[in-house]
Coordinates of C-alpha atoms in Angstrom, one line a residue:
M1109 CA 137.7 102.1 97.3
V1110 CA 140.8 100.2 98.3
R1111 CA 142.7 100.7 101.5
V1112 CA 146.5 100.6 101.9
I1113 CA 147.4 100.8 105.6
R1114 CA 150.6 101.6 107.4
W1115 CA 151.2 102.1 111.1
V1116 CA 153.8 104.8 111.4
G1117 CA 155.9 105.9 114.4
E1118 CA 155.1 109.5 115.1
S1119 CA 158.6 110.4 116.2
S1120 CA 160.7 107.7 114.5
G1121 CA 158.9 107.7 111.1
K1122 CA 159.3 103.9 111.0
K1123 CA 156.5 102.2 109.1
Y1124 CA 154.8 98.8 109.9
I1125 CA 152.4 96.8 107.8
H1126 CA 150.8 95.2 110.8
P1127 CA 148.9 96.8 113.7
I1128 CA 151.1 97.8 116.7
E1129 CA 150.3 100.0 119.7
R1130 CA 153.8 101.4 120.3
C1131 CA 156.7 102.0 117.9
I1132 CA 159.1 99.0 118.2
H1133 CA 162.1 101.4 117.3
D1134 CA 161.7 104.0 120.1
G1135 CA 158.5 103.1 122.0
G1136 CA 156.7 106.2 120.7
N1137 CA 153.2 106.7 119.7
I1138 CA 151.8 105.2 116.5
K1139 CA 149.4 106.8 113.9
K1140 CA 147.5 104.8 111.3
V1141 CA 147.9 106.1 107.7
I1142 CA 145.3 105.0 105.2
G1143 CA 145.7 105.5 101.5
T1144 CA 142.8 105.1 99.2
K1145 CA 144.1 106.4 95.8
T1146 CA 146.1 103.7 94.2
K1147 CA 147.7 103.0 90.8
V1148 CA 149.2 99.9 89.4
I1149 CA 153.0 99.8 89.4
G1150 CA 153.7 96.1 89.0
I1151 CA 152.0 93.1 87.5
T1152 CA 152.6 89.3 87.7
K1153 CA 150.4 86.9 85.8
V1154 CA 150.1 83.5 87.5
H1155 CA 149.3 80.4 85.4
I1156 CA 149.9 77.6 88.0
P1157 CA 147.0 76.9 90.3
N1158 CA 147.1 75.8 94.0
P1159 CA 144.4 74.8 96.5
L1160 CA 143.9 78.4 97.7
H1161 CA 144.0 79.9 94.2
P1162 CA 142.5 77.3 91.9
I1163 CA 141.4 79.5 89.1
V1164 CA 144.0 80.6 86.6
P1165 CA 145.3 82.7 85.1
Y1166 CA 145.1 85.5 87.6
N1167 CA 147.1 88.7 88.2
V1168 CA 148.9 89.9 91.2
L1169 CA 149.1 93.7 91.1
I1170 CA 151.4 95.9 93.1
L1171 CA 149.4 99.0 94.0
E1172 CA 150.9 102.2 95.3
D1173 CA 148.9 104.8 97.1
E1174 CA 149.2 108.6 97.5
H1175 CA 151.7 108.1 100.4
G1176 CA 154.0 105.9 98.4
H1177 CA 152.9 102.8 100.4
R1178 CA 152.4 99.6 98.5
M1179 CA 150.4 96.4 98.7
P1180 CA 149.6 93.3 96.5
K1181 CA 146.2 92.7 95.1
K1182 CA 144.9 89.6 93.4
T1183 CA 142.6 90.2 90.5
I1184 CA 141.2 88.3 87.5
K1185 CA 140.8 91.4 85.4
D1186 CA 143.8 92.5 83.4
Y1187 CA 145.4 95.9 84.1
C1188 CA 148.3 97.9 82.6
L1189 CA 151.1 99.7 84.4
G1190 CA 150.0 103.2 85.5
D1191 CA 146.2 102.3 85.6
V1192 CA 144.2 103.6 88.5
Y1193 CA 142.8 100.8 90.6
E1194 CA 139.6 101.5 92.5
D1195 CA 136.7 99.6 94.0
I1196 CA 133.5 101.5 93.5
P1197 CA 130.8 101.0 96.2
N1198 CA 127.5 99.5 95.3
A1199 CA 124.5 100.0 97.6
G1200 CA 122.2 97.9 95.5
D1201 CA 120.3 94.9 96.9
N1202 CA 122.2 92.6 94.4
A1203 CA 125.6 93.6 95.6
I1204 CA 127.9 91.8 98.0
A1205 CA 131.2 93.1 99.4
A1206 CA 134.0 90.5 99.7
V1207 CA 137.0 91.8 101.5
R1208 CA 140.2 90.0 102.4
I1209 CA 141.5 90.5 105.9
K1210 CA 145.1 91.7 105.7
Y1211 CA 146.3 92.4 109.3
D1212 CA 143.3 94.4 110.7
V1213 CA 139.8 92.8 111.1
G1214 CA 138.4 96.2 111.9
E1215 CA 139.6 97.7 108.7
A1216 CA 138.1 94.8 106.7
V1217 CA 134.7 95.2 108.3
D1218 CA 134.8 99.0 107.7
E1219 CA 135.7 98.5 104.1
A1220 CA 133.0 95.9 103.6
L1221 CA 130.3 98.1 105.0
E1222 CA 131.4 101.1 103.0
L1223 CA 131.5 99.1 99.8
I1224 CA 127.8 98.4 100.2
G1225 CA 127.1 102.0 100.6
G1226 CA 127.7 102.4 104.3
L1227 CA 125.2 102.6 107.1
A1228 CA 123.3 105.8 108.2
V1229 CA 122.6 105.7 111.9
S1230 CA 121.2 108.3 114.3
K1231 CA 122.0 108.9 118.0
K1232 CA 118.6 107.7 119.2
Q1233 CA 118.3 104.8 116.9
K1234 CA 118.0 101.3 118.5
I1235 CA 120.3 98.8 116.9
L1236 CA 120.2 95.0 117.3
L1237 CA 123.2 92.8 116.5
K1238 CA 122.6 89.1 116.1
P1239 CA 125.9 87.1 116.1
N1240 CA 126.1 83.3 116.2
L1241 CA 127.0 82.4 119.8
S1242 CA 124.7 79.5 120.4
I1243 CA 127.3 76.7 120.6
P1244 CA 130.1 76.9 123.2
G1245 CA 133.5 77.2 121.5
Y1246 CA 136.5 79.5 121.2
P1247 CA 136.4 81.9 118.3
Y1248 CA 139.6 80.5 116.8
L1249 CA 137.8 77.2 116.1
G1250 CA 135.3 79.0 113.8
I1251 CA 132.4 77.9 115.9
C1252 CA 131.1 81.3 116.9
T1253 CA 131.2 84.8 115.5
N1254 CA 134.7 86.2 116.0
P1255 CA 134.6 88.9 118.8
Q1256 CA 136.9 91.0 116.7
V1257 CA 134.2 91.2 114.0
I1258 CA 131.5 92.2 116.6
R1259 CA 133.9 94.8 118.1
A1260 CA 134.6 96.2 114.6
V1261 CA 130.9 96.5 113.8
I1262 CA 130.2 98.3 117.1
S1263 CA 133.1 100.6 116.6
Y1264 CA 131.9 101.4 113.1
L1265 CA 128.4 102.2 114.5
V1266 CA 129.7 104.4 117.3
R1267 CA 131.9 106.4 114.8
K1268 CA 128.8 106.9 112.7
G1269 CA 127.0 108.4 115.6
A1270 CA 125.2 105.6 117.4
E1271 CA 125.0 105.6 121.2
P1272 CA 126.4 102.4 122.8
K1273 CA 123.4 102.4 125.2
N1274 CA 121.1 101.9 122.2
I1275 CA 123.1 98.9 120.8
T1276 CA 122.0 95.4 121.9
I1277 CA 123.8 92.1 121.2
A1278 CA 121.1 89.4 121.1
E1279 CA 121.2 85.6 120.9
Q1280 CA 119.7 82.5 122.4
S1281 CA 120.7 78.8 122.6
F1282 CA 118.2 76.0 122.1
F1283 CA 120.5 73.4 123.6
M1284 CA 121.8 74.8 126.8
P1285 CA 121.7 78.0 129.0
L1286 CA 123.0 80.9 127.0
E1287 CA 125.4 81.9 129.7
K1288 CA 127.2 78.5 129.2
A1289 CA 127.1 78.7 125.4
V1290 CA 128.8 82.1 125.3
E1291 CA 131.3 81.8 128.2
K1292 CA 134.1 81.1 125.7
S1293 CA 133.0 83.6 123.1
G1294 CA 134.7 86.7 124.4
I1295 CA 131.5 88.7 124.3
A1296 CA 131.6 89.7 128.0
E1297 CA 134.7 91.8 127.3
I1298 CA 133.0 93.6 124.4
I1299 CA 130.0 94.4 126.5
T1300 CA 132.2 95.9 129.2
E1301 CA 134.4 97.8 126.8
F1302 CA 131.6 99.6 124.9
G1303 CA 128.8 99.6 127.5
V1304 CA 126.4 98.0 125.1
N1305 CA 123.4 95.8 126.1
Y1306 CA 123.1 92.1 126.0
A1307 CA 119.8 90.2 125.6
D1308 CA 118.9 86.5 125.9
L1309 CA 116.1 86.3 123.3
A1310 CA 114.6 83.3 125.0
K1311 CA 113.7 85.6 128.0
G1312 CA 112.0 88.2 125.8
G1313 CA 108.5 88.1 124.3
F1314 CA 107.5 86.7 120.9
I1315 CA 104.9 87.7 118.4
V1316 CA 103.2 85.5 115.8
K1317 CA 103.9 86.0 112.2
K1318 CA 102.2 84.0 109.4
E1319 CA 103.7 83.6 105.9
R1320 CA 102.2 81.2 103.4
E1321 CA 101.5 77.9 105.2
F1322 CA 103.9 78.7 108.1
T1323 CA 103.2 80.2 111.5
F1324 CA 106.3 81.6 113.3
E1325 CA 106.9 82.9 116.8
I1326 CA 109.5 85.6 116.4
A1327 CA 111.3 87.6 119.0
K1328 CA 109.6 91.0 119.6
A1329 CA 113.1 92.6 119.6
V1330 CA 113.3 92.2 115.8
Y1331 CA 110.4 94.6 115.2
E1332 CA 111.3 97.0 118.0
T1333 CA 114.7 98.0 116.5
G1334 CA 115.6 100.6 114.0
L1335 CA 118.5 98.7 112.5
L1336 CA 119.0 95.0 112.5
I1337 CA 122.5 93.6 111.7
N1338 CA 122.9 89.9 111.1
L1339 CA 126.4 88.6 112.1
P1340 CA 126.6 84.9 111.2
V1341 CA 129.9 83.0 111.3
I1342 CA 130.3 81.3 108.0
K1343 CA 130.5 77.6 108.5
T1344 CA 129.4 74.4 106.9
D1345 CA 126.3 72.6 108.3
T1346 CA 125.5 68.9 107.8
V1347 CA 121.8 69.8 107.6
L1348 CA 121.5 73.2 105.9
G1349 CA 124.7 73.2 103.9
I1350 CA 126.0 76.4 105.5
D1351 CA 125.3 78.5 108.5
G1352 CA 124.9 81.9 106.9
A1353 CA 122.4 84.7 106.8
F1354 CA 119.3 82.4 106.8
E1355 CA 120.4 80.0 109.5
N1356 CA 121.5 82.7 111.9
L1357 CA 117.9 84.1 111.8
T1358 CA 116.5 80.8 113.2
R1359 CA 117.4 81.8 116.7
F1360 CA 115.0 84.7 116.6
L1361 CA 112.3 82.0 116.6
S1362 CA 110.9 80.6 119.9
K1363 CA 112.2 77.2 120.9
K1364 CA 108.7 75.8 120.3
A1365 CA 108.7 77.1 116.7
F1366 CA 112.3 76.0 116.1
D1367 CA 111.7 72.5 117.5
E1368 CA 108.6 72.1 115.2
L1369 CA 110.7 72.9 112.1
A1370 CA 113.6 70.7 113.2
K1371 CA 111.4 67.7 113.1
N1372 CA 111.3 67.8 109.3
P1373 CA 114.4 69.2 107.5
L1374 CA 112.5 69.5 104.2
K1375 CA 109.7 71.5 105.7
A1376 CA 112.3 73.6 107.5
G1377 CA 113.9 74.4 104.2
L1378 CA 110.6 75.6 102.8
A1379 CA 110.1 77.8 105.9
L1380 CA 113.6 79.2 105.7
A1381 CA 112.9 80.4 102.2
T1382 CA 110.2 82.8 103.5
F1383 CA 112.5 84.5 106.1
P1384 CA 113.4 87.5 103.9
H1385 CA 109.7 88.4 103.7
V1386 CA 109.0 87.6 107.4
F1387 CA 111.8 89.7 108.8
P1388 CA 112.2 93.5 108.3
P1389 CA 115.1 94.5 106.0
F1390 CA 118.5 93.9 107.6
I1391 CA 122.2 94.1 106.9
T1392 CA 124.3 90.9 106.9
V1393 CA 128.0 91.0 107.8
G1394 CA 129.3 87.5 107.2
D1395 CA 132.2 86.5 109.4
A1396 CA 134.5 84.3 107.4
S1397 CA 137.6 85.5 109.2
I1398 CA 138.1 81.9 110.3
G1399 CA 134.9 80.0 109.7
M1400 CA 134.4 76.2 109.4
Q1401 CA 134.6 73.5 106.8
G1402 CA 133.7 69.8 106.7
N1403 CA 131.0 68.4 108.9
G1404 CA 130.1 71.6 110.8
P1405 CA 128.5 73.4 112.5
A1406 CA 130.1 72.1 115.8
M1407 CA 133.0 70.0 116.9
N1408 CA 133.0 67.6 113.9
G1409 CA 133.9 70.5 111.6
E1410 CA 137.4 72.1 111.3
P1411 CA 138.5 75.7 111.0
G1412 CA 138.4 77.0 107.5
F1413 CA 140.7 80.0 107.8
F1414 CA 138.9 81.8 105.0
N1415 CA 140.3 85.2 105.9
L1416 CA 137.3 87.1 104.4
I1417 CA 134.5 89.5 105.5
F1418 CA 131.3 89.6 103.5
A1419 CA 128.6 92.3 103.7
A1420 CA 125.2 92.5 101.8
R1421 CA 121.8 94.1 102.1
N1422 CA 120.0 91.0 101.0
P1423 CA 120.3 87.5 102.6
V1424 CA 119.6 85.6 99.3
V1425 CA 122.5 87.5 97.7
H1426 CA 124.8 86.9 100.7
D1427 CA 124.3 83.1 101.0
T1428 CA 124.3 82.6 97.2
A1429 CA 127.6 84.4 96.9
I1430 CA 129.2 82.3 99.8
Q1431 CA 127.8 79.1 98.3
E1432 CA 129.6 80.0 95.0
A1433 CA 132.8 81.4 96.6
L1434 CA 133.3 78.2 98.7
C1435 CA 132.2 75.8 96.0
L1436 CA 129.4 74.4 98.1
K1437 CA 126.4 72.4 96.7
K1438 CA 123.3 74.4 95.9
L1439 CA 121.2 75.5 98.8
P1440 CA 117.6 74.8 97.8
Y1441 CA 116.0 77.1 100.4
V1442 CA 118.1 80.0 99.1
E1443 CA 117.2 79.2 95.5
L1444 CA 113.6 79.0 96.5
A1445 CA 113.7 82.4 98.2
G1446 CA 115.2 83.8 95.0
T1447 CA 112.4 82.2 93.0
L1448 CA 109.8 83.7 95.3
G1449 CA 111.3 87.1 94.5
Y1450 CA 113.0 87.8 97.8
G1451 CA 116.5 88.4 96.3
T1452 CA 118.8 87.7 93.4
Y1453 CA 119.9 84.1 93.2
E1454 CA 121.5 84.0 89.7
I1455 CA 125.2 84.4 90.4
E1456 CA 125.7 86.2 87.1
N1457 CA 123.4 88.9 88.4
I1458 CA 125.1 89.4 91.7
S1459 CA 127.6 92.3 91.8
F1460 CA 130.8 91.5 93.7
V1461 CA 132.7 94.6 95.1
G1462 CA 136.1 94.5 96.9
N1463 CA 137.1 91.2 95.2
E1464 CA 135.8 89.4 92.2
L1465 CA 134.2 86.0 92.7
D1466 CA 136.9 84.1 90.9
A1467 CA 139.6 85.9 92.8
I1468 CA 138.3 84.5 96.1
R1469 CA 136.8 81.2 95.0
R1470 CA 138.2 78.0 96.6
D1471 CA 137.0 74.5 97.1
I1472 CA 136.5 73.7 100.8
K1473 CA 135.6 70.4 102.5
Q1474 CA 131.9 69.7 102.0
P1475 CA 129.5 68.8 104.7
I1476 CA 128.0 65.3 104.1
G1477 CA 124.9 63.5 105.1
S1478 CA 122.3 66.2 104.6
K1479 CA 118.8 65.2 103.4
L1480 CA 118.2 68.7 102.3
I1481 CA 121.2 69.5 100.1
Q1482 CA 121.6 68.0 96.6
E1483 CA 124.4 65.5 96.4

């Protein structure tokens, strides 16, 4: 499944490759035309690397859809003129969707979710969304989950039949009042737009969960929902390596439990490895639309502009794939979780859909100074 999108003036017939609300030619209405049946009509093989495309050779295909609309597509695999190009969805636990954002974040999120088999939701189902909003910062800095991604996920759920009143956005901050942490995030507009709920996890109840030698206090909301969607912003972390699927779950813990783990990074890493077994099954949509590189996860990092959306059914698969795609050092807690049988850690056994690993791989600025991550 690949999507070629045009915004077309209903009266003028003018076509645009970027989203617009009114036709620039005559001010008329716009309709979105999406093509999904594509064939290869042009091929360029590139042999010269650059920082954003370090692995060569690769191919740039020109794809044409059933409407005659065209788009470029980078791929490592070789194709011939006239070949059909398609991305086949994979709903397996070892699959991850990696979708490049073209001009429309919403379409990228939709495509990523459909590439992992889509989500089945019911009208009465309670849905909990957990973005990363714990540190104050504007989304364009890559500090918090992009509100466009949150909006896209909610729109997807509503189209699938979910009731906005049954959708809750939940977060907490261990460092300051949550209201202050999220005031720059753009979340207030989304709550008003859709009529969804918003919850400060610190003000809800917690239940005790034991796993191996660890005792956790975890928000009750996790176990009272029918569908949990983890929405981390993908950014580097000087302690954990990356803020991904695993790190974003830590704010389901009580502050007491979090502070106890924070005292010992090595112990925290061991505890993190048990999370896939402690939490009920969940979907992760990784927001790498902007993201962060360098000494994240806060003001010492810098925007990464990764221009990607990831989606996976397993957090081990999700964080391993991002580790490899961004050329980060090995994440020991993710590897341990894989060793414990909580997900596929061997990169050769992870199935990439939407884009091949080598087609999106790039070397970003590494976080330095972690006692947890291997140098």
